């Protein structure tokens, strides 16, 4: 399946791509379109674009929406959703110290990558490592 989102991926879209590839659609292909593009490619599932099915809802990031819509209840994924909420959306209180660092790393990856495809390939390792570390139960 093809998935489409806006260019210049950040902490939430990078996490969504990791989630889609690892847990929802291992054969997924990703398309990136300029922000604000109104005409979406036919046959591609849009995500993290305002007004689409898989986007921000009720103060939560798109990663959270994807978990909910696909019935994923893994506690590590739910924790990662909380971290991304804090990194991507202004919160009244911050309780996840990892959020700020994760956002910085994702921004940095985008800056040192030629394009979104390269950034996401590099970002996959960060999210895989985050999942592995949180799975130890030490945090």
CSV table of N, CA and C in Angstrom, one decimal:
chain,number,residue,atom,x,y,z
A,1,UNK,N,0.8,-1.2,0.0
A,1,UNK,CA,0.0,0.0,0.0
A,1,UNK,C,0.9,1.2,0.0
A,2,UNK,N,0.4,2.3,-0.7
A,2,UNK,CA,1.1,3.5,-0.7
A,2,UNK,C,0.5,4.4,0.4
A,3,UNK,N,1.4,5.1,1.1
A,3,UNK,CA,1.0,6.1,2.1
A,3,UNK,C,1.6,7.4,1.7
A,4,UNK,N,0.9,8.5,2.0
A,4,UNK,CA,1.4,9.8,1.7
A,4,UNK,C,1.3,10.8,2.8
A,5,UNK,N,2.3,11.6,2.9
A,5,UNK,CA,2.3,12.7,4.0
A,5,UNK,C,3.1,13.9,3.4
A,6,UNK,N,3.1,14.9,4.2
A,6,UNK,CA,3.8,16.1,3.8
A,6,UNK,C,5.3,15.9,3.9
A,7,UNK,N,6.1,16.7,3.1
A,7,UNK,CA,7.5,16.6,3.1
A,7,UNK,C,8.0,17.2,4.4
A,8,UNK,N,9.3,17.1,4.6
A,8,UNK,CA,10.0,17.6,5.8
A,8,UNK,C,9.5,16.9,7.1
A,9,UNK,N,9.7,15.5,7.0
A,9,UNK,CA,9.2,14.7,8.1
A,9,UNK,C,9.9,15.1,9.4
A,10,UNK,N,9.1,15.1,10.5
A,10,UNK,CA,9.6,15.4,11.9
A,10,UNK,C,9.4,14.2,12.8
A,11,UNK,N,9.3,14.5,14.1
A,11,UNK,CA,9.2,13.5,15.1
A,11,UNK,C,8.0,12.6,14.9
A,12,UNK,N,6.8,13.2,14.6
A,12,UNK,CA,5.6,12.4,14.6
A,12,UNK,C,5.5,11.6,13.2
A,13,UNK,N,5.8,12.2,12.1
A,13,UNK,CA,5.7,11.5,10.8
A,13,UNK,C,6.8,10.4,10.7
A,14,UNK,N,8.0,10.7,11.3
A,14,UNK,CA,9.0,9.7,11.3
A,14,UNK,C,8.6,8.5,12.1
A,15,UNK,N,8.0,8.7,13.3
A,15,UNK,CA,7.5,7.7,14.1
A,15,UNK,C,6.4,6.9,13.4
A,16,UNK,N,5.5,7.6,12.8
A,16,UNK,CA,4.4,7.0,12.1
A,16,UNK,C,4.9,6.0,11.0
A,17,UNK,N,5.9,6.4,10.3
A,17,UNK,CA,6.4,5.6,9.2
A,17,UNK,C,7.0,4.3,9.8
A,18,UNK,N,7.8,4.5,10.9
A,18,UNK,CA,8.3,3.3,11.6
A,18,UNK,C,7.2,2.4,12.1
A,19,UNK,N,6.2,3.0,12.7
A,19,UNK,CA,5.0,2.2,13.1
A,19,UNK,C,4.3,1.5,12.0
A,20,UNK,N,4.1,2.1,10.9
A,20,UNK,CA,3.4,1.5,9.7
A,20,UNK,C,4.3,0.4,9.2
A,21,UNK,N,5.6,0.6,9.0
A,21,UNK,CA,6.4,-0.4,8.5
A,21,UNK,C,6.6,-1.6,9.4
A,22,UNK,N,6.7,-1.3,10.7
A,22,UNK,CA,7.0,-2.4,11.7
A,22,UNK,C,5.8,-3.2,12.1
A,23,UNK,N,4.6,-2.5,12.2
A,23,UNK,CA,3.4,-3.1,12.9
A,23,UNK,C,2.2,-3.1,12.0
A,24,UNK,N,2.1,-2.3,11.0
A,24,UNK,CA,0.8,-2.2,10.3
A,24,UNK,C,0.9,-2.7,8.8
A,25,UNK,N,1.9,-2.3,8.1
A,25,UNK,CA,2.1,-2.6,6.7
A,25,UNK,C,3.5,-2.7,6.3
A,26,UNK,N,4.1,-3.9,6.5
A,26,UNK,CA,5.6,-4.0,6.3
A,26,UNK,C,6.0,-3.7,4.8
A,27,UNK,N,5.1,-3.8,3.9
A,27,UNK,CA,5.5,-3.5,2.5
A,27,UNK,C,5.1,-2.1,2.1
A,28,UNK,N,4.9,-1.3,3.0
A,28,UNK,CA,4.4,0.1,2.7
A,28,UNK,C,5.4,0.9,1.9
A,29,UNK,N,4.9,1.7,1.0
A,29,UNK,CA,5.7,2.7,0.2
A,29,UNK,C,5.2,4.1,0.7
A,30,UNK,N,6.2,5.0,0.7
A,30,UNK,CA,5.8,6.3,1.2
A,30,UNK,C,6.1,7.4,0.1
A,31,UNK,N,5.1,8.3,0.0
A,31,UNK,CA,5.2,9.4,-0.9
A,31,UNK,C,5.2,10.7,0.0
A,32,UNK,N,6.0,11.7,-0.5
A,32,UNK,CA,6.0,12.9,0.3
A,32,UNK,C,5.6,14.1,-0.7
A,33,UNK,N,4.7,14.9,-0.2
A,33,UNK,CA,4.2,16.0,-1.0
A,33,UNK,C,4.4,17.3,-0.3
A,34,UNK,N,4.5,18.4,-1.0
A,34,UNK,CA,4.7,19.7,-0.3
A,34,UNK,C,3.6,20.0,0.6
A,35,UNK,N,3.9,20.6,1.8
A,35,UNK,CA,2.9,21.0,2.8
A,35,UNK,C,1.8,21.9,2.1
A,36,UNK,N,0.6,21.7,2.4
A,36,UNK,CA,-0.5,22.5,1.9
A,36,UNK,C,-1.1,22.0,0.6
A,37,UNK,N,-0.5,20.9,0.0
A,37,UNK,CA,-1.0,20.4,-1.3
A,37,UNK,C,-2.4,19.9,-1.0
A,38,UNK,N,-3.4,20.3,-1.8
A,38,UNK,CA,-4.7,19.9,-1.6
A,38,UNK,C,-5.1,18.6,-2.4
A,39,UNK,N,-4.5,18.4,-3.5
A,39,UNK,CA,-4.8,17.2,-4.3
A,39,UNK,C,-3.8,16.1,-3.9
A,40,UNK,N,-4.4,15.0,-3.2
A,40,UNK,CA,-3.5,13.9,-2.8
A,40,UNK,C,-3.5,12.9,-3.9
A,41,UNK,N,-2.3,12.1,-4.0
A,41,UNK,CA,-2.2,11.1,-5.0
A,41,UNK,C,-3.3,10.0,-4.8
A,42,UNK,N,-3.9,9.6,-5.8
A,42,UNK,CA,-5.0,8.6,-5.8
A,42,UNK,C,-4.4,7.2,-5.3
A,43,UNK,N,-5.2,6.6,-4.5
A,43,UNK,CA,-4.8,5.2,-4.1
A,43,UNK,C,-3.8,5.2,-2.9
A,44,UNK,N,-3.4,6.4,-2.4
A,44,UNK,CA,-2.4,6.5,-1.3
A,44,UNK,C,-3.2,6.9,-0.1
A,45,UNK,N,-2.9,6.3,1.1
A,45,UNK,CA,-3.5,6.6,2.3
A,45,UNK,C,-2.7,7.8,3.0
A,46,UNK,N,-3.4,8.9,3.1
A,46,UNK,CA,-2.8,10.1,3.7
A,46,UNK,C,-2.7,9.9,5.3
A,47,UNK,N,-1.6,10.5,5.8
A,47,UNK,CA,-1.4,10.5,7.3
A,47,UNK,C,-0.7,11.8,7.7
A,48,UNK,N,-1.0,12.2,8.9
A,48,UNK,CA,-0.4,13.4,9.5
A,48,UNK,C,-0.5,14.6,8.6
A,49,UNK,N,-1.7,14.7,8.0
A,49,UNK,CA,-2.1,15.9,7.2
A,49,UNK,C,-3.4,16.3,7.8
A,50,UNK,N,-3.6,17.6,8.1
A,50,UNK,CA,-4.8,18.1,8.7
A,50,UNK,C,-6.1,17.6,7.9
A,51,UNK,N,-7.0,17.1,8.7
A,51,UNK,CA,-8.3,16.8,8.1
A,51,UNK,C,-8.4,15.4,7.5
A,52,UNK,N,-7.4,14.6,7.6
A,52,UNK,CA,-7.5,13.2,7.1
A,52,UNK,C,-7.7,12.3,8.2
A,53,UNK,N,-8.1,11.0,7.9
A,53,UNK,CA,-8.4,10.0,8.9
A,53,UNK,C,-7.3,9.8,9.9
A,54,UNK,N,-6.1,9.7,9.5
A,54,UNK,CA,-5.0,9.5,10.4
A,54,UNK,C,-4.2,10.8,10.5
A,55,UNK,N,-4.6,11.5,11.5
A,55,UNK,CA,-4.0,12.8,11.8
A,55,UNK,C,-4.1,13.1,13.3
A,56,UNK,N,-3.8,14.3,13.7
A,56,UNK,CA,-3.9,14.7,15.1
A,56,UNK,C,-5.4,14.7,15.5
A,57,UNK,N,-5.7,14.2,16.7
A,57,UNK,CA,-7.1,14.3,17.3
A,57,UNK,C,-7.0,14.4,18.8
A,58,UNK,N,-7.9,15.3,19.3
A,58,UNK,CA,-8.0,15.5,20.7
A,58,UNK,C,-6.7,15.7,21.5
A,59,UNK,N,-5.8,16.5,20.9
A,59,UNK,CA,-4.6,16.7,21.6
A,59,UNK,C,-3.5,15.7,21.5
A,60,UNK,N,-3.8,14.7,20.7
A,60,UNK,CA,-2.8,13.6,20.5
A,60,UNK,C,-2.2,13.6,19.1
A,61,UNK,N,-1.0,13.1,19.0
A,61,UNK,CA,-0.3,13.0,17.7
A,61,UNK,C,-0.9,12.0,16.8
A,62,UNK,N,-0.5,12.0,15.5
A,62,UNK,CA,-0.9,11.0,14.5
A,62,UNK,C,-0.5,9.6,14.9
A,63,UNK,N,0.6,9.4,15.5
A,63,UNK,CA,1.1,8.1,16.0
A,63,UNK,C,0.0,7.5,16.9
A,64,UNK,N,-0.5,8.3,17.8
A,64,UNK,CA,-1.5,7.9,18.8
A,64,UNK,C,-2.8,7.4,18.0
A,65,UNK,N,-3.1,8.2,17.0
A,65,UNK,CA,-4.3,7.9,16.2
A,65,UNK,C,-4.1,6.6,15.4
A,66,UNK,N,-2.9,6.3,14.9
A,66,UNK,CA,-2.7,5.1,14.2
A,66,UNK,C,-2.8,3.9,15.2
A,67,UNK,N,-2.3,4.1,16.4
A,67,UNK,CA,-2.4,3.0,17.4
A,67,UNK,C,-3.8,2.7,17.6
A,68,UNK,N,-4.6,3.7,17.9
A,68,UNK,CA,-6.0,3.5,18.2
A,68,UNK,C,-6.8,2.9,17.1
A,69,UNK,N,-6.6,3.4,15.9
A,69,UNK,CA,-7.4,2.9,14.7
A,69,UNK,C,-7.0,1.5,14.3
A,70,UNK,N,-5.8,1.1,14.6
A,70,UNK,CA,-5.3,-0.3,14.3
A,70,UNK,C,-5.4,-1.3,15.5
A,71,UNK,N,-5.9,-0.8,16.6
A,71,UNK,CA,-6.1,-1.7,17.7
A,71,UNK,C,-4.8,-2.2,18.4
A,72,UNK,N,-3.7,-1.4,18.2
A,72,UNK,CA,-2.4,-1.8,18.8
A,72,UNK,C,-2.4,-1.4,20.3
A,73,UNK,N,-2.2,-2.4,21.1
A,73,UNK,CA,-2.3,-2.1,22.6
A,73,UNK,C,-0.9,-2.4,23.3
A,74,UNK,N,0.1,-2.6,22.5
A,74,UNK,CA,1.4,-2.8,23.1
A,74,UNK,C,1.8,-1.7,24.0
A,75,UNK,N,2.1,-1.9,25.3
A,75,UNK,CA,2.4,-0.9,26.3
A,75,UNK,C,3.6,0.0,25.9
A,76,UNK,N,4.5,-0.6,25.2
A,76,UNK,CA,5.7,0.2,24.8
A,76,UNK,C,5.3,1.1,23.7
A,77,UNK,N,4.5,0.7,22.8
A,77,UNK,CA,4.0,1.6,21.7
A,77,UNK,C,3.2,2.8,22.3
A,78,UNK,N,2.4,2.4,23.3
A,78,UNK,CA,1.6,3.5,24.0
A,78,UNK,C,2.5,4.5,24.7
A,79,UNK,N,3.5,4.0,25.3
A,79,UNK,CA,4.5,4.9,25.9
A,79,UNK,C,5.2,5.8,24.9
A,80,UNK,N,5.6,5.2,23.7
A,80,UNK,CA,6.2,6.0,22.6
A,80,UNK,C,5.2,7.0,22.2
A,81,UNK,N,3.9,6.7,22.1
A,81,UNK,CA,2.9,7.7,21.7
A,81,UNK,C,2.9,8.9,22.7
A,82,UNK,N,3.0,8.6,24.0
A,82,UNK,CA,3.1,9.7,24.9
A,82,UNK,C,4.3,10.6,24.7
A,83,UNK,N,5.4,9.9,24.5
A,83,UNK,CA,6.7,10.7,24.2
A,83,UNK,C,6.5,11.6,23.0
A,84,UNK,N,5.9,11.0,21.9
A,84,UNK,CA,5.7,11.8,20.7
A,84,UNK,C,4.7,12.9,20.9
A,85,UNK,N,3.7,12.7,21.7
A,85,UNK,CA,2.7,13.7,22.0
A,85,UNK,C,3.5,14.9,22.7
A,86,UNK,N,4.4,14.6,23.6
A,86,UNK,CA,5.1,15.7,24.2
A,86,UNK,C,6.1,16.4,23.3
A,87,UNK,N,6.7,15.6,22.4
A,87,UNK,CA,7.7,16.2,21.5
A,87,UNK,C,7.0,17.0,20.4
A,88,UNK,N,5.8,16.6,20.0
A,88,UNK,CA,5.2,17.2,18.8
A,88,UNK,C,4.1,18.2,19.1
A,89,UNK,N,3.5,18.1,20.3
A,89,UNK,CA,2.4,19.0,20.6
A,89,UNK,C,2.6,19.7,21.9
A,90,UNK,N,2.3,20.9,22.0
A,90,UNK,CA,2.4,21.7,23.2
A,90,UNK,C,1.6,21.0,24.3
A,91,UNK,N,2.2,20.7,25.4
A,91,UNK,CA,1.5,20.0,26.5
A,91,UNK,C,1.5,21.0,27.7
A,92,UNK,N,0.5,20.8,28.6
A,92,UNK,CA,0.4,21.6,29.8
A,92,UNK,C,1.5,21.2,30.8
A,93,UNK,N,1.8,19.9,30.8
A,93,UNK,CA,2.8,19.4,31.7
A,93,UNK,C,3.6,18.4,30.9
A,94,UNK,N,4.9,18.4,31.1
A,94,UNK,CA,5.8,17.4,30.5
A,94,UNK,C,6.3,16.4,31.5
A,95,UNK,N,6.1,15.1,31.2
A,95,UNK,CA,6.6,14.1,32.1
A,95,UNK,C,7.5,13.1,31.5
A,96,UNK,N,7.7,13.2,30.1
A,96,UNK,CA,8.6,12.3,29.4
A,96,UNK,C,9.9,13.0,29.1
A,97,UNK,N,11.0,12.8,29.8
A,97,UNK,CA,12.2,13.5,29.6
A,97,UNK,C,12.8,13.2,28.2
A,98,UNK,N,12.4,12.0,27.6
A,98,UNK,CA,12.9,11.6,26.3
A,98,UNK,C,12.4,12.5,25.2
A,99,UNK,N,11.2,13.1,25.4
A,99,UNK,CA,10.6,13.8,24.3
A,99,UNK,C,11.4,14.9,23.7
A,100,UNK,N,12.0,15.7,24.5
A,100,UNK,CA,12.8,16.8,23.9
A,100,UNK,C,14.0,16.3,23.1
A,101,UNK,N,14.7,15.3,23.6
A,101,UNK,CA,15.8,14.8,22.9
A,101,UNK,C,15.4,14.1,21.6
A,102,UNK,N,14.3,13.4,21.6
A,102,UNK,CA,13.8,12.7,20.4
A,102,UNK,C,13.5,13.7,19.3
A,103,UNK,N,12.8,14.8,19.7
A,103,UNK,CA,12.5,15.8,18.8
A,103,UNK,C,13.8,16.4,18.2
A,104,UNK,N,14.8,16.7,19.0
A,104,UNK,CA,16.1,17.2,18.5
A,104,UNK,C,16.7,16.3,17.5
A,105,UNK,N,16.8,15.0,17.8
A,105,UNK,CA,17.4,14.0,17.0
A,105,UNK,C,16.7,13.9,15.6
A,106,UNK,N,15.3,13.9,15.6
A,106,UNK,CA,14.6,13.9,14.4
A,106,UNK,C,14.8,15.1,13.5
A,107,UNK,N,14.9,16.3,14.2
A,107,UNK,CA,15.2,17.5,13.4
A,107,UNK,C,16.6,17.5,12.8
A,108,UNK,N,17.5,17.0,13.6
A,108,UNK,CA,18.9,16.8,13.1
A,108,UNK,C,19.0,15.9,11.9
A,109,UNK,N,18.3,14.8,12.0
A,109,UNK,CA,18.3,13.8,10.9
A,109,UNK,C,17.8,14.4,9.6
A,110,UNK,N,16.7,15.2,9.8
A,110,UNK,CA,16.2,15.9,8.6
A,110,UNK,C,17.2,16.8,8.0
A,111,UNK,N,18.0,17.5,8.8
A,111,UNK,CA,19.0,18.5,8.4
A,111,UNK,C,20.2,17.8,7.7
A,112,UNK,N,20.5,16.7,8.1
A,112,UNK,CA,21.7,16.0,7.5
A,112,UNK,C,21.4,15.0,6.4
A,113,UNK,N,20.1,14.9,6.1
A,113,UNK,CA,19.7,14.0,5.1
A,113,UNK,C,19.4,14.7,3.8
A,114,UNK,N,19.6,14.0,2.7
A,114,UNK,CA,19.4,14.6,1.3
A,114,UNK,C,17.9,14.9,1.1
A,115,UNK,N,17.1,13.9,1.6
A,115,UNK,CA,15.6,14.0,1.4
A,115,UNK,C,14.9,13.3,2.5
A,116,UNK,N,13.6,13.3,2.4
A,116,UNK,CA,12.8,12.6,3.4
A,116,UNK,C,13.0,11.1,3.4
A,117,UNK,N,13.3,10.5,2.3
A,117,UNK,CA,13.5,9.0,2.2
A,117,UNK,C,14.8,8.7,3.0
A,118,UNK,N,15.8,9.5,2.8
A,118,UNK,CA,17.0,9.2,3.6
A,118,UNK,C,16.8,9.5,5.1
A,119,UNK,N,16.1,10.5,5.4
A,119,UNK,CA,15.8,10.8,6.8
A,119,UNK,C,15.0,9.7,7.5
A,120,UNK,N,14.0,9.2,6.8
A,120,UNK,CA,13.2,8.1,7.4
A,120,UNK,C,14.0,6.9,7.6
A,121,UNK,N,14.9,6.5,6.6
A,121,UNK,CA,15.7,5.3,6.8
A,121,UNK,C,16.6,5.5,8.0
A,122,UNK,N,17.2,6.6,8.2
A,122,UNK,CA,18.0,6.9,9.4
A,122,UNK,C,17.1,6.9,10.7
A,123,UNK,N,15.9,7.4,10.6
A,123,UNK,CA,15.0,7.5,11.7
A,123,UNK,C,14.5,6.2,12.2
A,124,UNK,N,14.4,5.2,11.3
A,124,UNK,CA,13.9,3.9,11.7
A,124,UNK,C,14.8,3.3,12.8
A,125,UNK,N,16.1,3.5,12.7
A,125,UNK,CA,17.0,3.0,13.7
A,125,UNK,C,16.8,3.7,15.1
A,126,UNK,N,16.5,4.9,15.1
A,126,UNK,CA,16.2,5.6,16.4
A,126,UNK,C,15.0,5.1,17.0
A,127,UNK,N,13.9,4.9,16.3
A,127,UNK,CA,12.7,4.4,16.9
A,127,UNK,C,12.8,2.9,17.2
A,128,UNK,N,13.6,2.1,16.5
A,128,UNK,CA,13.8,0.7,16.8
A,128,UNK,C,14.6,0.7,18.1
A,129,UNK,N,15.6,1.6,18.3
A,129,UNK,CA,16.4,1.6,19.5
A,129,UNK,C,15.5,2.1,20.7
A,130,UNK,N,14.7,3.0,20.5
A,130,UNK,CA,13.8,3.5,21.6
A,130,UNK,C,12.9,2.4,22.0
A,131,UNK,N,12.3,1.7,21.1
A,131,UNK,CA,11.4,0.6,21.4
A,131,UNK,C,12.2,-0.5,22.2
A,132,UNK,N,13.4,-0.8,21.8
A,132,UNK,CA,14.2,-1.9,22.4
A,132,UNK,C,14.6,-1.4,23.9
A,133,UNK,N,15.0,-0.2,24.0
A,133,UNK,CA,15.4,0.3,25.4
A,133,UNK,C,14.2,0.4,26.3
A,134,UNK,N,13.0,0.9,25.8
A,134,UNK,CA,11.8,0.9,26.7
A,134,UNK,C,11.3,-0.5,27.0
A,135,UNK,N,11.6,-1.4,26.2
A,135,UNK,CA,11.2,-2.8,26.4
A,135,UNK,C,11.9,-3.5,27.6
A,136,UNK,N,13.0,-2.9,28.0
A,136,UNK,CA,13.8,-3.5,29.1
A,136,UNK,C,13.1,-3.3,30.4
A,137,UNK,N,12.1,-2.3,30.5
A,137,UNK,CA,11.4,-2.0,31.7
A,137,UNK,C,12.2,-1.2,32.7
A,138,UNK,N,13.4,-0.7,32.3
A,138,UNK,CA,14.2,0.0,33.2
A,138,UNK,C,13.9,1.5,33.2
A,139,UNK,N,13.0,2.0,32.4
A,139,UNK,CA,12.6,3.4,32.3
A,139,UNK,C,11.2,3.7,32.6
